[in-house]
């Protein structure tokens, strides 16, 4: 059996903030791009237009297999008009 494992880290201060808001009867705002991403390998990304320089920068940052690509976007969502299917995620906030 071949599979993948994922783990997520949620800082305790975020949990405490959410509990405090819920206790006060306030809504808990959650950030979302309303975008579906899929993982693509570097050869597939080259076909999508990723430059060798961008691929090398990703490899230098520790990614040796591939990167995320926008698969779909919720119409009218926060990313609508900013991202489109096939866009490659090369950085977040310049990182």
Short mmCIF file of C-alpha atoms in Angstrom, two decimals:
data_model
loop_
_atom_site.label_atom_id
_atom_site.label_comp_id
_atom_site.label_asym_id
_atom_site.label_seq_id
_atom_site.Cartn_x
_atom_site.Cartn_y
_atom_site.Cartn_z
CA UNK A 1 0.00 0.00 0.00
CA UNK A 2 1.34 3.37 -1.00
CA UNK A 3 -0.14 6.46 0.56
CA UNK A 4 0.59 9.83 2.00
CA UNK A 5 0.36 11.19 5.49
CA UNK A 6 -0.46 14.72 6.45
CA UNK A 7 -0.30 16.50 9.74
CA UNK A 8 -1.45 19.95 10.61
CA UNK A 9 -0.33 22.32 13.31
CA UNK A 10 -2.79 24.72 14.90
CA UNK A 11 -1.17 27.14 17.35
CA UNK A 12 -2.82 27.14 20.77
CA UNK A 13 -3.40 30.91 20.67
CA UNK A 14 -5.72 30.45 17.67
CA UNK A 15 -7.72 27.80 19.49
CA UNK A 16 -7.98 30.03 22.57
CA UNK A 17 -9.08 32.99 20.43
CA UNK A 18 -11.79 30.90 18.76
CA UNK A 19 -13.08 29.57 22.09
CA UNK A 20 -13.16 33.08 23.58
CA UNK A 21 -15.12 34.38 20.57
CA UNK A 22 -17.58 31.48 20.73
CA UNK A 23 -18.12 31.99 24.47
CA UNK A 24 -18.85 35.67 23.80
CA UNK A 25 -21.41 34.69 21.14
CA UNK A 26 -19.31 36.18 18.35
CA UNK A 27 -18.50 34.59 14.99
CA UNK A 28 -15.07 33.10 14.39
CA UNK A 29 -13.62 34.55 11.20
CA UNK A 30 -11.63 32.11 9.15
CA UNK A 31 -9.40 33.01 6.25
CA UNK A 32 -9.85 31.15 3.00
CA UNK A 33 -8.85 31.59 -0.60
CA UNK A 34 -11.67 29.32 -1.77
CA UNK A 35 -9.23 27.68 -4.16
CA UNK A 36 -8.47 24.02 -4.78
CA UNK A 37 -4.80 23.21 -5.34
CA UNK A 38 -3.22 20.05 -6.70
CA UNK A 39 0.38 18.92 -6.48
CA UNK A 40 2.30 18.70 -9.76
CA UNK A 41 5.79 17.44 -10.43
CA UNK A 42 8.49 19.67 -11.91
CA UNK A 43 8.25 18.11 -15.40
CA UNK A 44 4.50 18.85 -15.46
CA UNK A 45 5.12 22.36 -14.15
CA UNK A 46 7.59 23.03 -16.98
CA UNK A 47 4.76 22.26 -19.43
CA UNK A 48 2.62 24.83 -17.58
CA UNK A 49 5.32 27.47 -18.08
CA UNK A 50 7.36 27.32 -14.87
CA UNK A 51 10.82 28.61 -15.66
CA UNK A 52 13.95 26.70 -14.74
CA UNK A 53 14.91 29.60 -12.44
CA UNK A 54 11.60 29.29 -10.54
CA UNK A 55 12.05 25.53 -10.28
CA UNK A 56 15.60 25.98 -8.96
CA UNK A 57 14.39 28.52 -6.40
CA UNK A 58 11.81 26.00 -5.16
CA UNK A 59 14.44 23.28 -4.98
CA UNK A 60 16.76 25.63 -3.06
CA UNK A 61 13.90 26.25 -0.60
CA UNK A 62 13.68 22.51 0.07
CA UNK A 63 11.08 21.28 -2.42
CA UNK A 64 12.58 18.52 -4.53
CA UNK A 65 9.52 16.94 -6.19
CA UNK A 66 7.11 19.65 -7.35
CA UNK A 67 4.78 22.47 -6.39
CA UNK A 68 1.10 23.37 -5.99
CA UNK A 69 -1.02 24.40 -8.96
CA UNK A 70 -4.46 26.06 -8.88
CA UNK A 71 -7.02 23.45 -9.90
CA UNK A 72 -10.26 25.42 -9.39
CA UNK A 73 -11.54 28.67 -7.91
CA UNK A 74 -14.90 29.46 -6.34
CA UNK A 75 -16.54 32.12 -8.53
CA UNK A 76 -16.87 35.38 -6.64
CA UNK A 77 -14.51 34.14 -3.90
CA UNK A 78 -11.50 36.03 -2.56
CA UNK A 79 -9.16 34.66 -5.26
CA UNK A 80 -11.59 35.13 -8.14
CA UNK A 81 -9.96 37.42 -10.71
CA UNK A 82 -6.58 37.09 -9.00
CA UNK A 83 -5.79 33.43 -9.66
CA UNK A 84 -6.84 31.11 -12.44
CA UNK A 85 -6.59 27.37 -13.00
CA UNK A 86 -3.06 26.43 -14.01
CA UNK A 87 -1.36 29.15 -11.93
CA UNK A 88 1.66 27.78 -10.05
CA UNK A 89 2.07 28.77 -6.39
CA UNK A 90 5.66 30.04 -6.26
CA UNK A 91 5.51 32.06 -3.02
CA UNK A 92 3.19 33.33 -0.31
CA UNK A 93 3.70 36.90 0.83
CA UNK A 94 7.07 36.93 -0.92
CA UNK A 95 8.34 33.89 0.97
#
